[in-house]
Amino acid sequence: MKEGFNKEKVGLTDIAHELKVSVSTVSRALNNHPRISKKTKERVRQVAVRLGYFPGIPELMTPDRTDAVAVVVPSIETCVNREIIAGIEKVMEARGYQTLLVNLKGDESQEANFFKTSRNYGISGIIHLNSRRVLPEGFYATIQKEAIPLVTIFDSEYDVKVNRVVPDMFQGVVTMVNHLRANGIKKVTLVLEDENDSFDYHLLSTFGMVLDNSELSDMVLKVNCLGLKNRQFTKEAEALVNEISYDSAIVVKEIDFALEISLTAQKRGVRIPEDFMLIGIGADCVPRSLAAGISILKLPAVEMGMEAARLLLSGLQGQDSSGSTVVTPVNFILKQSAIRVKR
């Protein structure tokens, strides 16, 4: 899988350096010069996409549709996104498709630019891991006009028929909350990235629905949005541990950050789950020896990626599945080390 998109503006020199050719060769290839071989033009085209070189790729260079699909991700730092990508790649490569990874590194302007200019790159289809609760009007207009098959992962408030794969949080959250309540938990701190993140908003809404149940009305939910991906988490972890009590639990997006809280608690002599309960949300990608005491609200990330790839393949084969939604269940995994002995 190829990966790309830098935040810095990319020029011809960057492409030339990547390919170890002259700038003039890159320029001629981008302008469809007859003396440049088709193979070189294709290599330049692929590197231009990977590095995020959008301006200056003329429509003259637009090749016939290739057996390549773009996977657009906000970041590859999280276990969930990496496992989703692995699921996509597994299905697509088995069917002879190359996957081109478009790593936005959190840059929304690059995201919008890609979807406006994607027709220039000869890709067969697109899978978009959406991180935004609200997408601008007409966000997918160019793709839909060009009839490029599209599948989104994670939902948004976007009132257009697109094929999508979404996690079903409800049953997993119900199981988790019932477990916490059975263990005397009355206060839950939910640690998220950003309420405008599509997954975070969906998760928070699900918690609200579950806790509205009259039987759970005695449980208090506190929400902290800490911008986890963009900050050092150590100080936040210390503050969270300082507030814990026997009847409290911390539920945190991303297993890595749950691990940070666990390590901070260990340094303070605070025990999990004896002194408080800790649950991570995401993919189960941390070694068990490190994640002792941490239960998991597990997203079926690999399965989500595979389902998205299957939906995309249906579109590539001309099957009309416009507006289809595939829902994948989220499970609560209670680890042996996280079982609390009642006092």
Short mmCIF file of C-alpha atoms in Angstrom, two decimals:
data_model
loop_
_atom_site.label_atom_id
_atom_site.label_comp_id
_atom_site.label_asym_id
_atom_site.label_seq_id
_atom_site.Cartn_x
_atom_site.Cartn_y
_atom_site.Cartn_z
CA MET A 1 0.00 0.00 0.00
CA LYS A 2 1.29 3.40 -0.91
CA GLU A 3 0.88 6.28 1.47
CA GLY A 4 0.77 9.99 1.03
CA PHE A 5 -0.11 13.61 1.49
CA ASN A 6 2.14 15.99 3.35
CA LYS A 7 0.91 19.19 4.89
CA GLU A 8 3.73 21.10 3.17
CA LYS A 9 3.00 22.27 -0.36
CA VAL A 10 4.43 19.75 -2.79
CA GLY A 11 6.23 20.83 -5.96
CA LEU A 12 7.78 19.23 -9.03
CA THR A 13 11.12 19.00 -7.21
CA ASP A 14 9.61 16.75 -4.55
CA ILE A 15 8.20 14.38 -7.15
CA ALA A 16 11.50 14.35 -9.06
CA HIS A 17 13.44 13.61 -5.86
CA GLU A 18 11.10 10.75 -5.00
CA LEU A 19 11.50 9.16 -8.44
CA LYS A 20 15.18 10.08 -8.88
CA VAL A 21 14.49 11.77 -12.22
CA SER A 22 14.89 15.35 -13.44
CA VAL A 23 12.32 18.06 -12.81
CA SER A 24 11.93 18.47 -16.57
CA THR A 25 10.99 14.78 -16.88
CA VAL A 26 8.30 15.23 -14.22
CA SER A 27 7.00 18.36 -15.94
CA ARG A 28 6.82 16.64 -19.33
CA ALA A 29 5.11 13.60 -17.84
CA LEU A 30 2.48 15.76 -16.16
CA ASN A 31 1.83 17.50 -19.46
CA ASN A 32 1.50 14.26 -21.41
CA HIS A 33 4.60 14.84 -23.53
CA PRO A 34 4.79 12.23 -26.35
CA ARG A 35 8.46 11.47 -25.67
CA ILE A 36 7.71 10.34 -22.12
CA SER A 37 6.76 6.69 -21.83
CA LYS A 38 3.38 5.62 -20.56
CA LYS A 39 5.13 3.77 -17.71
CA THR A 40 6.92 6.93 -16.57
CA LYS A 41 3.73 8.98 -16.81
CA GLU A 42 1.97 6.43 -14.63
CA ARG A 43 4.78 6.46 -12.05
CA VAL A 44 4.70 10.26 -11.93
CA ARG A 45 0.92 10.24 -11.61
CA GLN A 46 1.01 7.82 -8.67
CA VAL A 47 3.72 9.74 -6.82
CA ALA A 48 1.90 13.03 -7.45
CA VAL A 49 -1.19 11.60 -5.78
CA ARG A 50 0.76 10.03 -2.95
CA LEU A 51 2.63 13.23 -2.11
CA GLY A 52 -0.46 15.41 -2.46
CA TYR A 53 0.51 17.31 -5.62
CA PHE A 54 -2.88 18.49 -6.83
CA PRO A 55 -2.42 21.71 -8.88
CA GLY A 56 -1.06 21.38 -12.35
CA ILE A 57 -2.15 17.83 -13.16
CA PRO A 58 -4.09 18.50 -16.36
CA GLU A 59 -7.06 16.51 -17.57
CA LEU A 60 -5.00 15.58 -20.64
CA MET A 61 -3.09 13.24 -18.40
CA THR A 62 -6.19 11.53 -17.03
CA PRO A 63 -5.66 7.83 -17.76
CA ASP A 64 -8.31 5.19 -18.21
CA ARG A 65 -9.62 3.88 -14.92
CA THR A 66 -6.98 1.71 -13.27
CA ASP A 67 -7.25 -1.22 -10.92
CA ALA A 68 -6.44 1.00 -7.95
CA VAL A 69 -8.64 2.37 -5.18
CA ALA A 70 -7.93 5.27 -2.85
CA VAL A 71 -8.36 4.86 0.91
CA VAL A 72 -8.67 8.32 2.46
CA VAL A 73 -7.87 8.42 6.19
CA PRO A 74 -7.60 11.35 8.62
CA SER A 75 -4.59 9.72 10.29
CA ILE A 76 -2.82 6.37 10.53
CA GLU A 77 -1.79 6.93 14.15
CA THR A 78 -4.71 5.04 15.69
CA CYS A 79 -5.02 1.27 15.96
CA VAL A 80 -8.59 1.44 14.70
CA ASN A 81 -7.65 3.16 11.45
CA ARG A 82 -4.71 0.85 10.85
CA GLU A 83 -6.89 -2.23 11.33
CA ILE A 84 -9.61 -0.83 9.06
CA ILE A 85 -6.97 -0.26 6.38
CA ALA A 86 -5.71 -3.83 6.83
CA GLY A 87 -9.24 -5.16 6.32
CA ILE A 88 -9.71 -3.11 3.16
CA GLU A 89 -6.36 -4.16 1.78
CA LYS A 90 -7.03 -7.85 2.45
CA VAL A 91 -10.21 -7.88 0.36
CA MET A 92 -9.07 -5.54 -2.43
CA GLU A 93 -5.72 -7.23 -3.03
CA ALA A 94 -7.42 -10.63 -3.20
CA ARG A 95 -9.44 -9.22 -6.10
CA GLY A 96 -6.40 -7.75 -7.85
CA TYR A 97 -6.79 -4.11 -6.79
CA GLN A 98 -3.97 -1.94 -5.53
CA THR A 99 -4.80 0.29 -2.55
CA LEU A 100 -3.46 3.83 -2.52
CA LEU A 101 -3.40 5.25 1.01
CA VAL A 102 -4.18 8.96 1.26
CA ASN A 103 -3.01 9.95 4.75
CA LEU A 104 -4.40 13.42 5.46
CA LYS A 105 -2.58 13.81 8.79
CA GLY A 106 -5.53 15.78 10.14
CA ASP A 107 -5.53 18.37 7.33
CA GLU A 108 -9.17 19.00 6.34
CA SER A 109 -8.17 21.30 3.46
CA GLN A 110 -6.23 18.44 1.86
CA GLU A 111 -9.29 16.25 2.30
CA ALA A 112 -11.58 18.70 0.51
CA ASN A 113 -9.00 19.25 -2.24
CA PHE A 114 -8.65 15.53 -2.88
CA PHE A 115 -12.38 14.99 -3.31
CA LYS A 116 -12.64 17.95 -5.68
CA THR A 117 -9.79 16.73 -7.89
CA SER A 118 -9.93 12.95 -7.50
CA ARG A 119 -11.10 12.41 -11.08
CA ASN A 120 -7.61 13.45 -12.24
CA TYR A 121 -5.91 10.38 -10.83
CA GLY A 122 -7.50 7.48 -12.63
CA ILE A 123 -8.59 5.67 -9.49
CA SER A 124 -11.40 3.15 -9.75
CA GLY A 125 -13.08 3.90 -6.43
CA ILE A 126 -12.71 5.55 -3.02
CA ILE A 127 -13.16 4.45 0.59
CA HIS A 128 -13.35 7.41 2.96
CA LEU A 129 -12.76 7.06 6.70
CA ASN A 130 -14.77 10.08 7.69
CA SER A 131 -13.79 11.87 10.91
CA ARG A 132 -16.20 14.80 10.68
CA ARG A 133 -19.67 14.91 12.16
CA VAL A 134 -20.76 17.48 9.56
CA LEU A 135 -19.47 17.58 6.00
CA PRO A 136 -19.88 20.70 3.82
CA GLU A 137 -22.70 20.72 1.30
CA GLY A 138 -21.60 19.21 -2.00
CA PHE A 139 -18.57 17.53 -0.42
CA TYR A 140 -18.88 14.44 -2.64
CA ALA A 141 -20.38 16.27 -5.63
CA THR A 142 -17.43 15.76 -7.99
CA ILE A 143 -17.18 12.04 -7.23
CA GLN A 144 -20.90 11.51 -7.69
CA LYS A 145 -20.93 13.50 -10.93
CA GLU A 146 -18.11 11.34 -12.27
CA ALA A 147 -19.85 8.18 -10.99
CA ILE A 148 -16.76 7.09 -9.04
CA PRO A 149 -17.84 4.36 -6.59
CA LEU A 150 -17.61 5.62 -3.00
CA VAL A 151 -17.96 4.01 0.43
CA THR A 152 -17.70 5.89 3.72
CA ILE A 153 -16.74 4.47 7.10
CA PHE A 154 -18.24 6.20 10.17
CA ASP A 155 -21.37 8.24 9.69
CA SER A 156 -21.88 11.97 9.23
CA GLU A 157 -24.83 14.30 9.04
CA TYR A 158 -24.59 14.36 5.25
CA ASP A 159 -27.95 14.15 3.53
CA VAL A 160 -26.85 12.36 0.36
CA LYS A 161 -27.14 8.70 -0.54
CA VAL A 162 -23.74 7.09 -0.12
CA ASN A 163 -22.77 3.55 0.75
CA ARG A 164 -21.49 3.41 4.30
CA VAL A 165 -20.20 1.13 7.02
CA VAL A 166 -20.96 2.11 10.62
CA PRO A 167 -20.36 0.48 14.01
CA ASP A 168 -23.39 -0.46 16.10
CA MET A 169 -22.39 0.99 19.46
CA PHE A 170 -25.66 0.46 21.32
CA GLN A 171 -25.49 -3.16 22.45
CA GLY A 172 -21.81 -2.90 23.37
CA VAL A 173 -22.42 0.22 25.47
CA VAL A 174 -25.45 -1.39 27.16
CA THR A 175 -23.38 -4.44 28.13
CA MET A 176 -20.54 -2.24 29.39
CA VAL A 177 -22.78 0.07 31.43
CA ASN A 178 -24.60 -2.87 33.01
CA HIS A 179 -21.23 -4.36 33.98
CA LEU A 180 -20.13 -1.07 35.55
CA ARG A 181 -23.38 -0.70 37.44
CA ALA A 182 -23.16 -4.27 38.76
CA ASN A 183 -19.73 -3.36 40.16
CA GLY A 184 -20.95 -0.33 42.07
CA ILE A 185 -19.92 2.31 39.55
CA LYS A 186 -21.92 5.54 39.86
CA LYS A 187 -19.62 8.02 38.10
CA VAL A 188 -18.28 7.58 34.57
CA THR A 189 -15.77 9.91 32.92
CA LEU A 190 -15.90 9.57 29.13
CA VAL A 191 -12.67 10.81 27.55
CA LEU A 192 -13.02 11.74 23.88
CA GLU A 193 -11.12 13.56 21.15
CA ASP A 194 -13.71 16.05 19.90
CA GLU A 195 -17.51 16.11 19.96
CA ASN A 196 -17.40 17.18 16.29
CA ASP A 197 -15.60 13.96 15.40
CA SER A 198 -18.16 11.67 13.77
CA PHE A 199 -17.30 8.64 15.91
CA ASP A 200 -17.08 10.62 19.15
CA TYR A 201 -20.46 12.23 18.55
CA HIS A 202 -22.05 8.87 17.78
CA LEU A 203 -20.50 7.34 20.89
CA LEU A 204 -21.65 10.21 23.12
CA SER A 205 -25.18 10.02 21.70
CA THR A 206 -25.26 6.29 22.38
CA PHE A 207 -24.16 6.80 25.98
CA GLY A 208 -26.92 9.38 26.37
CA MET A 209 -29.56 6.98 25.07
CA VAL A 210 -28.38 4.16 27.32
CA LEU A 211 -28.18 6.30 30.46
CA ASP A 212 -31.64 7.74 29.83
CA ASN A 213 -32.91 4.34 30.89
CA SER A 214 -34.65 4.80 34.25
CA GLU A 215 -32.72 1.90 35.79
CA LEU A 216 -29.47 3.75 35.13
CA SER A 217 -30.60 7.20 36.22
CA ASP A 218 -28.29 7.08 39.25
CA MET A 219 -25.17 6.94 37.05
CA VAL A 220 -23.49 10.29 36.38
CA LEU A 221 -21.66 10.84 33.07
CA LYS A 222 -18.90 13.42 32.76
CA VAL A 223 -17.42 14.12 29.33
CA ASN A 224 -13.87 15.36 28.72
CA CYS A 225 -12.83 16.27 25.17
CA LEU A 226 -9.06 16.51 25.36
CA GLY A 227 -7.86 16.60 21.75
CA LEU A 228 -6.00 13.37 22.40
CA LYS A 229 -4.23 13.13 19.05
CA ASN A 230 -2.67 16.57 19.23
CA ARG A 231 -1.40 16.79 22.79
CA GLN A 232 0.79 15.13 25.35
CA PHE A 233 -1.58 13.05 27.41
CA THR A 234 0.52 12.61 30.56
CA LYS A 235 -0.81 15.65 32.45
CA GLU A 236 -4.39 14.83 31.52
CA ALA A 237 -3.88 11.25 32.70
CA GLU A 238 -2.57 12.51 36.04
CA ALA A 239 -5.57 14.80 36.47
CA LEU A 240 -7.98 11.96 35.70
CA VAL A 241 -6.29 9.60 38.18
CA ASN A 242 -6.42 12.31 40.87
CA GLU A 243 -10.22 12.31 40.63
CA ILE A 244 -10.83 8.57 40.83
CA SER A 245 -12.73 6.74 43.56
CA TYR A 246 -14.01 3.22 44.15
CA ASP A 247 -17.37 4.05 42.57
CA SER A 248 -15.84 5.68 39.47
CA ALA A 249 -14.81 4.49 36.03
CA ILE A 250 -12.87 6.08 33.19
CA VAL A 251 -13.89 5.17 29.64
CA VAL A 252 -11.38 6.49 27.12
CA LYS A 253 -11.26 6.53 23.34
CA GLU A 254 -8.21 4.66 22.03
CA ILE A 255 -6.52 1.84 23.91
CA ASP A 256 -3.18 3.69 23.85
CA PHE A 257 -4.59 6.45 26.03
CA ALA A 258 -6.22 3.95 28.39
CA LEU A 259 -2.76 2.43 28.75
CA GLU A 260 -1.32 5.85 29.63
CA ILE A 261 -3.90 6.22 32.41
CA SER A 262 -3.07 2.70 33.63
CA LEU A 263 0.65 3.46 33.80
CA THR A 264 -0.02 6.73 35.64
CA ALA A 265 -2.21 4.90 38.15
CA GLN A 266 0.51 2.29 38.74
CA LYS A 267 3.03 5.02 39.53
CA ARG A 268 0.60 6.42 42.10
CA GLY A 269 0.00 3.04 43.68
CA VAL A 270 -3.60 3.07 42.44
CA ARG A 271 -4.91 -0.35 41.44
CA ILE A 272 -7.15 -1.30 38.53
CA PRO A 273 -9.87 -2.55 38.91
CA GLU A 274 -9.70 -2.57 42.73
CA ASP A 275 -9.61 1.23 43.19
CA PHE A 276 -11.36 2.31 39.98
CA MET A 277 -12.38 0.74 36.69
CA LEU A 278 -10.82 1.54 33.32
CA ILE A 279 -12.17 0.79 29.84
CA GLY A 280 -10.57 1.56 26.50
CA ILE A 281 -12.51 2.01 23.27
CA GLY A 282 -11.10 0.87 19.95
CA ALA A 283 -9.07 -1.98 18.55
CA ASP A 284 -7.51 -4.54 20.88
CA CYS A 285 -3.93 -3.84 19.81
CA VAL A 286 -2.06 -3.53 23.12
CA PRO A 287 -0.23 -6.59 24.54
CA ARG A 288 -2.17 -8.14 27.41
CA SER A 289 0.86 -7.90 29.68
CA LEU A 290 0.67 -4.11 29.37
CA ALA A 291 -3.11 -3.78 29.44
CA ALA A 292 -3.77 -5.62 32.70
CA GLY A 293 -7.02 -4.48 34.29
CA ILE A 294 -8.27 -2.68 31.18
CA SER A 295 -11.51 -3.91 29.62
CA ILE A 296 -12.30 -3.02 26.03
CA LEU A 297 -15.27 -1.73 24.08
CA LYS A 298 -13.97 -3.31 20.90
CA LEU A 299 -14.65 -1.94 17.44
CA PRO A 300 -14.58 -4.64 14.76
CA ALA A 301 -12.13 -2.55 12.77
CA VAL A 302 -10.79 -5.24 10.43
CA GLU A 303 -14.34 -6.42 9.70
CA MET A 304 -15.44 -2.82 9.02
CA GLY A 305 -12.64 -2.46 6.49
CA MET A 306 -13.56 -5.73 4.82
CA GLU A 307 -17.24 -4.79 4.62
CA ALA A 308 -16.33 -1.42 3.10
CA ALA A 309 -14.17 -3.16 0.49
CA ARG A 310 -17.01 -5.54 -0.39
CA LEU A 311 -19.42 -2.63 -0.81
CA LEU A 312 -16.91 -0.87 -3.05
CA LEU A 313 -16.40 -4.00 -5.14
CA SER A 314 -20.17 -4.14 -5.71
CA GLY A 315 -20.02 -0.61 -7.09
CA LEU A 316 -16.99 -1.41 -9.23
CA GLN A 317 -18.90 -4.33 -10.72
CA GLY A 318 -21.76 -2.04 -11.67
CA GLN A 319 -24.19 -3.24 -9.01
CA ASP A 320 -26.56 -0.50 -7.81
CA SER A 321 -26.14 -0.43 -4.04
CA SER A 322 -26.48 3.34 -3.64
CA GLY A 323 -27.37 4.30 -0.10
CA SER A 324 -26.60 0.88 1.39
CA THR A 325 -25.57 0.78 5.06
CA VAL A 326 -23.68 -2.11 6.65
CA VAL A 327 -23.79 -2.14 10.46
CA THR A 328 -21.08 -4.01 12.38
CA PRO A 329 -21.63 -4.84 16.08
CA VAL A 330 -19.34 -3.46 18.78
CA ASN A 331 -18.56 -5.86 21.64
CA PHE A 332 -17.65 -5.31 25.27
CA ILE A 333 -14.71 -7.52 26.22
CA LEU A 334 -14.26 -8.10 29.94
CA LYS A 335 -10.75 -9.34 30.55
CA GLN A 336 -9.99 -11.71 33.41
CA SER A 337 -7.58 -9.20 34.92
CA ALA A 338 -10.34 -6.56 34.95
CA ILE A 339 -12.81 -8.53 37.07
CA ARG A 340 -13.41 -6.76 40.35
CA VAL A 341 -13.75 -8.69 43.61
CA LYS A 342 -16.63 -7.11 45.49
CA ARG A 343 -15.84 -5.65 48.87
#
